[in-house]
mmCIF file of C-alpha atoms in Angstrom:
data_model
loop_
_atom_site.group_PDB
_atom_site.id
_atom_site.type_symbol
_atom_site.label_atom_id
_atom_site.label_comp_id
_atom_site.label_asym_id
_atom_site.label_seq_id
_atom_site.Cartn_x
_atom_site.Cartn_y
_atom_site.Cartn_z
ATOM 1 C CA UNK O 1 0.000 0.000 0.000
ATOM 2 C CA UNK O 2 2.830 2.408 0.791
ATOM 3 C CA UNK O 3 4.547 1.662 -2.523
ATOM 4 C CA UNK O 4 1.287 2.385 -4.358
ATOM 5 C CA UNK O 5 0.724 5.576 -2.355
ATOM 6 C CA UNK O 6 4.032 6.770 -3.777
ATOM 7 C CA UNK O 7 2.713 5.991 -7.262
ATOM 8 C CA UNK O 8 -0.418 8.033 -6.469
ATOM 9 C CA UNK O 9 1.684 11.040 -5.467
ATOM 10 C CA UNK O 10 3.882 10.695 -8.543
ATOM 11 C CA UNK O 11 0.857 10.719 -10.874
ATOM 12 C CA UNK O 12 -0.617 13.719 -9.026
ATOM 13 C CA UNK O 13 2.615 15.673 -9.426
ATOM 14 C CA UNK O 14 2.742 14.802 -13.133
ATOM 15 C CA UNK O 15 -0.905 15.849 -13.582
ATOM 16 C CA UNK O 16 -0.502 19.186 -11.771
ATOM 17 C CA UNK O 17 -2.901 18.164 -9.020
ATOM 18 C CA UNK O 18 -2.041 20.116 -5.880
ATOM 19 C CA UNK O 19 -2.274 17.298 -3.372
ATOM 20 C CA UNK O 20 -0.291 19.342 -0.816
ATOM 21 C CA UNK O 21 -3.053 21.962 -0.843
ATOM 22 C CA UNK O 22 -5.775 19.309 -0.688
ATOM 23 C CA UNK O 23 -4.253 17.651 2.383
ATOM 24 C CA UNK O 24 -3.104 20.961 3.892
ATOM 25 C CA UNK O 25 0.527 19.815 4.025
ATOM 26 C CA UNK O 26 3.473 22.035 4.914
ATOM 27 C CA UNK O 27 6.599 22.504 2.820
ATOM 28 C CA UNK O 28 8.313 19.568 4.548
ATOM 29 C CA UNK O 29 5.764 17.007 3.348
ATOM 30 C CA UNK O 30 7.012 13.748 1.871
ATOM 31 C CA UNK O 31 7.253 13.514 -1.900
ATOM 32 C CA UNK O 32 6.749 10.318 -3.861
ATOM 33 C CA UNK O 33 10.511 9.676 -3.804
ATOM 34 C CA UNK O 34 10.609 9.850 -0.016
ATOM 35 C CA UNK O 35 7.553 7.627 0.240
ATOM 36 C CA UNK O 36 9.323 5.068 -1.924
ATOM 37 C CA UNK O 37 12.381 5.364 0.327
ATOM 38 C CA UNK O 38 10.196 4.514 3.337
ATOM 39 C CA UNK O 39 8.674 1.633 1.360
ATOM 40 C CA UNK O 40 12.137 0.290 0.591
ATOM 41 C CA UNK O 41 13.085 0.203 4.265
ATOM 42 C CA UNK O 42 9.797 -1.478 5.143
ATOM 43 C CA UNK O 43 10.265 -4.023 2.352
ATOM 44 C CA UNK O 44 13.715 -4.856 3.701
ATOM 45 C CA UNK O 45 12.877 -4.862 7.417
ATOM 46 C CA UNK O 46 9.746 -7.035 7.465
ATOM 47 C CA UNK O 47 11.058 -9.966 5.344
ATOM 48 C CA UNK O 48 14.333 -9.854 7.304
ATOM 49 C CA UNK O 49 12.408 -10.246 10.558
ATOM 50 C CA UNK O 50 10.353 -13.080 9.044
ATOM 51 C CA UNK O 51 13.505 -14.836 7.799
ATOM 52 C CA UNK O 52 15.128 -14.557 11.233
ATOM 53 C CA UNK O 53 11.968 -15.988 12.815
ATOM 54 C CA UNK O 54 11.971 -19.008 10.485
ATOM 55 C CA UNK O 55 15.718 -19.538 10.922
ATOM 56 C CA UNK O 56 15.644 -19.577 14.729
ATOM 57 C CA UNK O 57 12.460 -21.642 14.864
ATOM 58 C CA UNK O 58 13.786 -24.287 12.459
ATOM 59 C CA UNK O 59 16.965 -24.576 14.520
ATOM 60 C CA UNK O 60 15.018 -25.103 17.727
ATOM 61 C CA UNK O 61 15.758 -21.735 19.292
ATOM 62 C CA UNK O 62 12.120 -20.939 20.071
ATOM 63 C CA UNK O 63 12.782 -18.026 22.426
ATOM 64 C CA UNK O 64 14.802 -16.088 19.839
ATOM 65 C CA UNK O 65 12.202 -16.908 17.177
ATOM 66 C CA UNK O 66 9.388 -15.568 19.359
ATOM 67 C CA UNK O 67 11.426 -12.416 19.973
ATOM 68 C CA UNK O 68 11.451 -11.426 16.278
ATOM 69 C CA UNK O 69 7.813 -10.308 15.766
ATOM 70 C CA UNK O 70 7.718 -8.755 19.246
ATOM 71 C CA UNK O 71 10.846 -6.716 18.498
ATOM 72 C CA UNK O 72 9.457 -5.643 15.123
ATOM 73 C CA UNK O 73 6.181 -4.388 16.631
ATOM 74 C CA UNK O 74 7.983 -2.514 19.409
ATOM 75 C CA UNK O 75 10.444 -0.976 16.932
ATOM 76 C CA UNK O 76 7.637 0.306 14.691
ATOM 77 C CA UNK O 77 5.839 1.854 17.670
ATOM 78 C CA UNK O 78 9.034 3.490 18.936
ATOM 79 C CA UNK O 79 9.851 4.969 15.537
ATOM 80 C CA UNK O 80 6.337 6.425 15.202
ATOM 81 C CA UNK O 81 6.313 8.136 18.586
ATOM 82 C CA UNK O 82 9.993 9.118 18.701
ATOM 83 C CA UNK O 83 10.303 12.831 19.639
ATOM 84 C CA UNK O 84 13.686 13.172 17.934
ATOM 85 C CA UNK O 85 14.025 14.940 14.611
ATOM 86 C CA UNK O 86 14.736 11.769 12.646
ATOM 87 C CA UNK O 87 12.670 9.640 10.280
ATOM 88 C CA UNK O 88 10.544 12.565 9.076
ATOM 89 C CA UNK O 89 9.380 13.918 12.437
ATOM 90 C CA UNK O 90 6.760 16.361 11.083
ATOM 91 C CA UNK O 91 5.213 13.726 8.799
ATOM 92 C CA UNK O 92 5.083 11.142 11.598
ATOM 93 C CA UNK O 93 3.360 13.568 13.909
ATOM 94 C CA UNK O 94 0.975 14.615 11.154
ATOM 95 C CA UNK O 95 0.004 10.933 10.788
ATOM 96 C CA UNK O 96 -0.368 10.405 14.545
ATOM 97 C CA UNK O 97 -2.387 13.603 14.934
ATOM 98 C CA UNK O 98 -4.709 12.558 12.109
ATOM 99 C CA UNK O 99 -5.162 9.096 13.622
ATOM 100 C CA UNK O 100 -6.037 10.716 16.945
ATOM 101 C CA UNK O 101 -8.607 12.951 15.244
ATOM 102 C CA UNK O 102 -10.101 9.884 13.559
ATOM 103 C CA UNK O 103 -10.405 7.948 16.812
ATOM 104 C CA UNK O 104 -11.934 10.966 18.589
ATOM 105 C CA UNK O 105 -13.824 13.139 16.065
ATOM 106 C CA UNK O 106 -14.427 15.969 18.522
ATOM 107 C CA UNK O 107 -13.455 18.713 16.074
ATOM 108 C CA UNK O 108 -14.445 19.779 12.573
ATOM 109 C CA UNK O 109 -13.606 17.032 10.078
ATOM 110 C CA UNK O 110 -10.956 17.944 7.510
ATOM 111 C CA UNK O 111 -10.220 16.192 4.218
ATOM 112 C CA UNK O 112 -7.158 14.307 5.580
ATOM 113 C CA UNK O 113 -9.308 13.050 8.474
ATOM 114 C CA UNK O 114 -11.943 11.288 6.439
ATOM 115 C CA UNK O 115 -9.563 10.366 3.604
ATOM 116 C CA UNK O 116 -7.302 8.385 5.942
ATOM 117 C CA UNK O 117 -10.349 6.981 7.759
ATOM 118 C CA UNK O 118 -11.650 5.658 4.437
ATOM 119 C CA UNK O 119 -8.324 3.956 3.811
ATOM 120 C CA UNK O 120 -8.432 2.427 7.302
ATOM 121 C CA UNK O 121 -11.728 0.721 6.437
ATOM 122 C CA UNK O 122 -9.794 -1.170 3.757
ATOM 123 C CA UNK O 123 -7.364 -2.245 6.488
ATOM 124 C CA UNK O 124 -10.031 -3.662 8.818
ATOM 125 C CA UNK O 125 -8.753 -7.211 8.293
ATOM 126 C CA UNK O 126 -5.184 -6.010 8.896
ATOM 127 C CA UNK O 127 -6.240 -4.563 12.262
ATOM 128 C CA UNK O 128 -8.008 -7.818 13.076
ATOM 129 C CA UNK O 129 -4.819 -9.786 12.383
ATOM 130 C CA UNK O 130 -2.817 -7.218 14.340
ATOM 131 C CA UNK O 131 -5.058 -7.721 17.368
ATOM 132 C CA UNK O 132 -4.665 -11.513 17.093
ATOM 133 C CA UNK O 133 -0.873 -11.160 16.913
ATOM 134 C CA UNK O 134 -0.657 -8.830 19.910
ATOM 135 C CA UNK O 135 -2.954 -11.161 21.866
ATOM 136 C CA UNK O 136 -0.637 -14.093 21.193
ATOM 137 C CA UNK O 137 2.395 -12.058 22.184
ATOM 138 C CA UNK O 138 0.770 -11.026 25.465
ATOM 139 C CA UNK O 139 -0.212 -14.653 26.236
ATOM 140 C CA UNK O 140 3.192 -16.015 25.170
ATOM 141 C CA UNK O 141 1.741 -18.030 22.310
ATOM 142 C CA UNK O 142 4.286 -16.909 19.713
ATOM 143 C CA UNK O 143 6.191 -19.797 18.085
ATOM 144 C CA UNK O 144 4.039 -22.383 19.872
ATOM 145 C CA UNK O 145 1.376 -24.858 18.814
ATOM 146 C CA UNK O 146 -1.232 -22.345 20.046
ATOM 147 C CA UNK O 147 -0.823 -20.527 16.705
ATOM 148 C CA UNK O 148 -2.819 -23.366 15.155
ATOM 149 C CA UNK O 149 -5.426 -23.859 17.891
ATOM 150 C CA UNK O 150 -8.751 -22.301 16.887
ATOM 151 C CA UNK O 151 -10.155 -22.491 20.417
ATOM 152 C CA UNK O 152 -7.192 -21.050 22.264
ATOM 153 C CA UNK O 153 -7.310 -17.741 24.139
ATOM 154 C CA UNK O 154 -6.505 -15.897 20.912
ATOM 155 C CA UNK O 155 -8.476 -18.163 18.590
ATOM 156 C CA UNK O 156 -10.595 -17.307 15.580
ATOM 157 C CA UNK O 157 -13.860 -17.402 17.583
ATOM 158 C CA UNK O 158 -12.974 -14.471 19.824
ATOM 159 C CA UNK O 159 -15.485 -11.637 20.161
ATOM 160 C CA UNK O 160 -12.566 -9.207 19.782
ATOM 161 C CA UNK O 161 -12.363 -9.994 16.047
ATOM 162 C CA UNK O 162 -15.698 -8.387 15.011
ATOM 163 C CA UNK O 163 -15.080 -5.510 17.444
ATOM 164 C CA UNK O 164 -11.769 -4.663 15.760
ATOM 165 C CA UNK O 165 -13.232 -5.184 12.275
ATOM 166 C CA UNK O 166 -16.071 -2.749 12.916
ATOM 167 C CA UNK O 167 -13.972 -0.057 14.602
ATOM 168 C CA UNK O 168 -12.775 1.757 11.393
ATOM 169 C CA UNK O 169 -16.364 1.845 10.110
ATOM 170 C CA UNK O 170 -17.652 3.285 13.370
ATOM 171 C CA UNK O 171 -14.958 5.969 13.264
ATOM 172 C CA UNK O 172 -16.036 6.935 9.774
ATOM 173 C CA UNK O 173 -19.708 6.869 10.803
ATOM 174 C CA UNK O 174 -19.067 9.251 13.716
ATOM 175 C CA UNK O 175 -17.131 11.521 11.383
ATOM 176 C CA UNK O 176 -20.185 11.763 9.130
ATOM 177 C CA UNK O 177 -22.390 12.582 12.095
ATOM 178 C CA UNK O 178 -19.928 15.262 13.163
ATOM 179 C CA UNK O 179 -19.989 16.704 9.636
ATOM 180 C CA UNK O 180 -23.784 16.824 9.739
ATOM 181 C CA UNK O 181 -23.612 18.676 13.057
ATOM 182 C CA UNK O 182 -21.277 21.256 11.521
ATOM 183 C CA UNK O 183 -22.746 21.624 8.017
ATOM 184 C CA UNK O 184 -26.361 20.381 8.299
ATOM 185 C CA UNK O 185 -25.926 18.667 4.906
ATOM 186 C CA UNK O 186 -28.213 15.654 4.558
ATOM 187 C CA UNK O 187 -25.747 13.850 2.289
ATOM 188 C CA UNK O 188 -23.499 13.307 5.314
ATOM 189 C CA UNK O 189 -26.315 11.305 6.948
ATOM 190 C CA UNK O 190 -26.631 9.125 3.858
ATOM 191 C CA UNK O 191 -22.887 8.624 3.987
ATOM 192 C CA UNK O 192 -23.156 7.621 7.651
ATOM 193 C CA UNK O 193 -25.841 5.134 6.653
ATOM 194 C CA UNK O 194 -23.425 3.610 4.154
ATOM 195 C CA UNK O 195 -20.867 2.856 6.859
ATOM 196 C CA UNK O 196 -23.548 1.554 9.200
ATOM 197 C CA UNK O 197 -24.433 -1.155 6.646
ATOM 198 C CA UNK O 198 -21.063 -2.805 7.362
ATOM 199 C CA UNK O 199 -22.015 -3.421 11.007
ATOM 200 C CA UNK O 200 -24.609 -6.206 10.418
ATOM 201 C CA UNK O 201 -22.274 -7.876 7.883
ATOM 202 C CA UNK O 202 -19.537 -8.168 10.498
ATOM 203 C CA UNK O 203 -21.606 -9.210 13.512
ATOM 204 C CA UNK O 204 -24.009 -11.559 11.705
ATOM 205 C CA UNK O 205 -20.987 -13.384 10.329
ATOM 206 C CA UNK O 206 -19.443 -13.664 13.805
ATOM 207 C CA UNK O 207 -22.691 -15.149 15.155
ATOM 208 C CA UNK O 208 -22.027 -18.394 13.307
ATOM 209 C CA UNK O 209 -19.600 -19.384 16.063
ATOM 210 C CA UNK O 210 -22.107 -18.626 18.829
ATOM 211 C CA UNK O 211 -25.456 -20.043 17.636
ATOM 212 C CA UNK O 212 -26.741 -23.500 16.772
ATOM 213 C CA UNK O 213 -26.027 -24.617 13.167
ATOM 214 C CA UNK O 214 -29.748 -24.896 12.293
ATOM 215 C CA UNK O 215 -30.416 -21.412 13.607
ATOM 216 C CA UNK O 216 -27.547 -20.056 11.522
ATOM 217 C CA UNK O 217 -28.659 -21.819 8.335
ATOM 218 C CA UNK O 218 -32.333 -20.924 8.579
ATOM 219 C CA UNK O 219 -32.235 -17.409 10.007
ATOM 220 C CA UNK O 220 -28.884 -15.640 10.387
ATOM 221 C CA UNK O 221 -27.268 -16.779 7.138
ATOM 222 C CA UNK O 222 -29.985 -15.226 4.894
ATOM 223 C CA UNK O 223 -29.785 -12.009 6.929
ATOM 224 C CA UNK O 224 -26.020 -11.944 6.527
ATOM 225 C CA UNK O 225 -26.335 -12.467 2.771
ATOM 226 C CA UNK O 226 -28.905 -9.683 2.466
ATOM 227 C CA UNK O 227 -26.809 -7.250 4.512
ATOM 228 C CA UNK O 228 -23.747 -8.120 2.397
ATOM 229 C CA UNK O 229 -25.573 -7.287 -0.835
ATOM 230 C CA UNK O 230 -26.892 -4.008 0.587
ATOM 231 C CA UNK O 231 -23.445 -2.965 1.846
ATOM 232 C CA UNK O 232 -21.689 -3.834 -1.429
ATOM 233 C CA UNK O 233 -24.172 -2.074 -3.728
ATOM 234 C CA UNK O 234 -24.543 0.985 -1.494
ATOM 235 C CA UNK O 235 -20.766 1.361 -1.228
ATOM 236 C CA UNK O 236 -20.376 0.923 -4.991
ATOM 237 C CA UNK O 237 -22.961 3.592 -5.730
ATOM 238 C CA UNK O 238 -21.357 6.013 -3.286
ATOM 239 C CA UNK O 239 -17.911 5.518 -4.816
ATOM 240 C CA UNK O 240 -19.149 6.341 -8.297
ATOM 241 C CA UNK O 241 -21.730 9.031 -7.604
ATOM 242 C CA UNK O 242 -20.254 10.838 -4.599
ATOM 243 C CA UNK O 243 -16.589 10.083 -3.964
ATOM 244 C CA UNK O 244 -15.622 10.192 -7.649
ATOM 245 C CA UNK O 245 -18.489 12.299 -9.014
ATOM 246 C CA UNK O 246 -18.344 10.508 -12.380
ATOM 247 C CA UNK O 247 -21.679 11.964 -13.401
ATOM 248 C CA UNK O 248 -20.368 12.183 -16.955
ATOM 249 C CA UNK O 249 -21.791 8.659 -17.242
ATOM 250 C CA UNK O 250 -25.331 10.030 -17.027
ATOM 251 C CA UNK O 251 -26.539 7.857 -19.882
ATOM 252 C CA UNK O 252 -25.493 4.765 -17.967
ATOM 253 C CA UNK O 253 -26.293 5.679 -14.365
ATOM 254 C CA UNK O 254 -28.997 8.327 -14.938
ATOM 255 C CA UNK O 255 -27.187 10.929 -12.858
ATOM 256 C CA UNK O 256 -28.856 14.326 -12.974
ATOM 257 C CA UNK O 257 -25.895 16.461 -11.919
ATOM 258 C CA UNK O 258 -23.452 17.661 -14.534
ATOM 259 C CA UNK O 259 -19.757 17.642 -13.773
ATOM 260 C CA UNK O 260 -16.334 17.658 -15.359
ATOM 261 C CA UNK O 261 -14.801 14.329 -16.230
ATOM 262 C CA UNK O 262 -11.371 13.474 -14.956
ATOM 263 C CA UNK O 263 -8.429 15.348 -16.459
ATOM 264 C CA UNK O 264 -5.864 12.703 -15.542
ATOM 265 C CA UNK O 265 -7.419 10.132 -17.850
ATOM 266 C CA UNK O 266 -9.172 12.449 -20.283
ATOM 267 C CA UNK O 267 -9.738 10.725 -23.625
ATOM 268 C CA UNK O 268 -9.255 7.229 -22.178
ATOM 269 C CA UNK O 269 -12.815 5.997 -21.801
ATOM 270 C CA UNK O 270 -11.702 2.428 -21.181
ATOM 271 C CA UNK O 271 -10.154 3.564 -17.881
ATOM 272 C CA UNK O 272 -13.564 4.642 -16.601
ATOM 273 C CA UNK O 273 -15.322 1.478 -17.677
ATOM 274 C CA UNK O 274 -12.538 -0.585 -16.123
ATOM 275 C CA UNK O 275 -12.565 1.295 -12.810
ATOM 276 C CA UNK O 276 -16.367 1.118 -12.531
ATOM 277 C CA UNK O 277 -16.575 -2.584 -13.398
ATOM 278 C CA UNK O 278 -13.638 -3.633 -11.220
ATOM 279 C CA UNK O 279 -14.882 -1.510 -8.324
ATOM 280 C CA UNK O 280 -18.247 -3.293 -8.407
ATOM 281 C CA UNK O 281 -16.627 -6.731 -8.352
ATOM 282 C CA UNK O 282 -14.098 -5.845 -5.667
ATOM 283 C CA UNK O 283 -16.731 -4.183 -3.485
ATOM 284 C CA UNK O 284 -18.588 -7.489 -3.461
ATOM 285 C CA UNK O 285 -15.491 -9.607 -2.759
ATOM 286 C CA UNK O 286 -14.479 -7.280 0.101
ATOM 287 C CA UNK O 287 -17.504 -8.577 2.009
ATOM 288 C CA UNK O 288 -15.599 -11.849 2.184
ATOM 289 C CA UNK O 289 -12.948 -10.154 4.295
ATOM 290 C CA UNK O 290 -15.479 -8.662 6.707
ATOM 291 C CA UNK O 291 -17.066 -12.073 7.256
ATOM 292 C CA UNK O 292 -14.950 -14.050 9.703
ATOM 293 C CA UNK O 293 -16.856 -17.305 9.116
ATOM 294 C CA UNK O 294 -15.596 -17.378 5.498
ATOM 295 C CA UNK O 295 -11.928 -16.770 6.263
ATOM 296 C CA UNK O 296 -10.589 -20.311 6.371
ATOM 297 C CA UNK O 297 -8.834 -20.453 3.003
ATOM 298 C CA UNK O 298 -5.713 -18.396 3.660
ATOM 299 C CA UNK O 299 -4.751 -18.189 -0.017
ATOM 300 C CA UNK O 300 -8.156 -16.734 -0.881
ATOM 301 C CA UNK O 301 -7.937 -14.247 1.986
ATOM 302 C CA UNK O 302 -4.484 -13.134 0.856
ATOM 303 C CA UNK O 303 -5.660 -12.729 -2.753
ATOM 304 C CA UNK O 304 -8.700 -10.647 -1.773
ATOM 305 C CA UNK O 305 -6.516 -8.491 0.465
ATOM 306 C CA UNK O 306 -4.200 -7.768 -2.459
ATOM 307 C CA UNK O 307 -7.185 -6.970 -4.684
ATOM 308 C CA UNK O 308 -8.570 -4.577 -2.058
ATOM 309 C CA UNK O 309 -5.213 -2.782 -2.020
ATOM 310 C CA UNK O 310 -5.500 -2.326 -5.793
ATOM 311 C CA UNK O 311 -9.122 -1.174 -5.502
ATOM 312 C CA UNK O 312 -8.192 1.448 -2.932
ATOM 313 C CA UNK O 313 -5.195 2.462 -5.067
ATOM 314 C CA UNK O 314 -7.408 3.318 -8.036
ATOM 315 C CA UNK O 315 -10.063 4.836 -5.745
ATOM 316 C CA UNK O 316 -7.483 7.371 -4.523
ATOM 317 C CA UNK O 317 -6.856 8.723 -8.028
ATOM 318 C CA UNK O 318 -10.465 9.679 -8.630
ATOM 319 C CA UNK O 319 -11.248 10.738 -5.056
ATOM 320 C CA UNK O 320 -8.329 13.164 -4.823
ATOM 321 C CA UNK O 321 -8.883 14.577 -8.293
ATOM 322 C CA UNK O 322 -12.565 15.091 -7.545
ATOM 323 C CA UNK O 323 -11.544 17.146 -4.500
ATOM 324 C CA UNK O 324 -9.047 19.093 -6.596
ATOM 325 C CA UNK O 325 -11.784 19.837 -9.159
ATOM 326 C CA UNK O 326 -13.965 21.222 -6.359
ATOM 327 C CA UNK O 327 -11.158 23.463 -5.135
ATOM 328 C CA UNK O 328 -10.423 24.627 -8.682
ATOM 329 C CA UNK O 329 -14.074 25.399 -9.399
ATOM 330 C CA UNK O 330 -14.388 27.259 -6.088
ATOM 331 C CA UNK O 331 -11.323 29.376 -6.907
ATOM 332 C CA UNK O 332 -12.696 30.044 -10.386
ATOM 333 C CA UNK O 333 -16.055 31.125 -8.967
ATOM 334 C CA UNK O 334 -14.270 33.577 -6.685
ATOM 335 C CA UNK O 335 -12.260 35.016 -9.567
ATOM 336 C CA UNK O 336 -15.196 35.471 -11.946
ATOM 337 C CA UNK O 337 -16.919 38.268 -9.960
ATOM 338 C CA UNK O 338 -13.600 40.128 -9.663
ATOM 339 C CA UNK O 339 -13.022 39.738 -13.397
ATOM 340 C CA UNK O 340 -16.492 41.157 -14.062
ATOM 341 C CA UNK O 341 -15.796 44.177 -11.823
ATOM 342 C CA UNK O 342 -12.479 44.871 -13.529
ATOM 343 C CA UNK O 343 -14.087 44.653 -16.980
ATOM 344 C CA UNK O 344 -16.814 47.074 -15.912
ATOM 345 C CA UNK O 345 -14.216 49.533 -14.594
ATOM 346 C CA UNK O 346 -12.295 49.353 -17.877
ATOM 347 C CA UNK O 347 -15.489 50.082 -19.829
ATOM 348 C CA UNK O 348 -16.173 53.141 -17.648
ATOM 349 C CA UNK O 349 -12.636 54.441 -18.141
ATOM 350 C CA UNK O 350 -12.875 53.970 -21.908
ATOM 351 C CA UNK O 351 -16.267 55.718 -21.920
ATOM 352 C CA UNK O 352 -14.906 58.671 -19.953
ATOM 353 C CA UNK O 353 -11.953 58.989 -22.286
ATOM 354 C CA UNK O 354 -14.270 58.979 -25.253
ATOM 355 C CA UNK O 355 -16.415 61.767 -23.721
ATOM 356 C CA UNK O 356 -13.390 63.891 -22.986
#
C-alpha cells in the first residue's frame, strides 16, 4: 500500500494536481521519492524479521524466534512516537495527529481526516490480524502450537475480532455525524448510513460461532447475505456518484448532476469502464474479508486483500482529483466576480476617455 501511495503522489505531481493543498501539508511534506524510500526500508525490514523468525524456529531456538515479531512491533511503535528529529518527524506527527482525530472526532472534520479513515476501512482485516498477533504475544503463544489452535485464548472465535473489524467503520460513521452537526448537509447522513451497513455484515458473520447450526442456516445466514448485498451495492454507488463524481456517465447511471470528467485520464474511456466494473466486483469480494466465518482459506484471503489494495489504489486517483476539481471550481467562482468588476471599470474608463 505504501509503494502504491508513492505511485499516487507521482501521478498527481505529473498531472498538476495540488495534493499538498488538498491535504493541507506544509513545505516539509514527503514527496513520492521519499515515500518510496520509506517503502524500501519497510520491504527490507519485514522480510528480514520473518527470515530470522523461520531460521531460529527451524533450529530449535524458540525463544529467539518468538522475539522477532515482538521486536518488530515494538520498533515500529518506537519509531512512530519518537520525539527526535529523525525519520521525518513532522510527517510522523501529522500521521499520529490525524489518527487521533479519527479515533476521537471531537473537532471539525478535515479532508485528511476522512480520507485516511476511508483507507483504514480497507485495512479492517489487517487490524483484526494485528489484534490476534498482539494477543498471542501477550499470552506467550508466539512460536508455539497455540498458533494453530482455533479455540485457544486468541483463537478465531474471539469476540474481539468483530469488534476490531467494525472499529474503522464506526470511526467513519461518527465523522459523518460530526460533519452533519457542523454543516447540516443531509448527504453526510446518507454517507453515515453507508458505513452503518457494514455493522450487520460483520456481527451476523461472527454469530455463526455462537449459535446452533440450524439457527444459523435458517435465520442468520440469509440475513447476513442480504446485509452483504446491501453494503456492497450501497458502497459501490457512493464511490461512483459521490466520492468520484463521475456523473459524466449520465446515460449509464442516470445521474442528474453535470460535472467535469477526470483530467488525468481524459480521452481514455476504457479507464472509466474498467474502474467502474472492477470496483463493483471488488466491493462485493471485500464482504468476504469482513465475514470471519468465510476466512478459512488463507490463499483466498491473501488474494482478496491484495485486490482490495489495488481497488483502494485506483479509488485514490479519482477521489483526490474530484476534491481538486472542487477546489479549482471554487477558486474560479471567486475570480469570476472580480473579473467582471475589472471589466466594468475598464469600460467606464474607456467611456470617460471617449467623452473627454
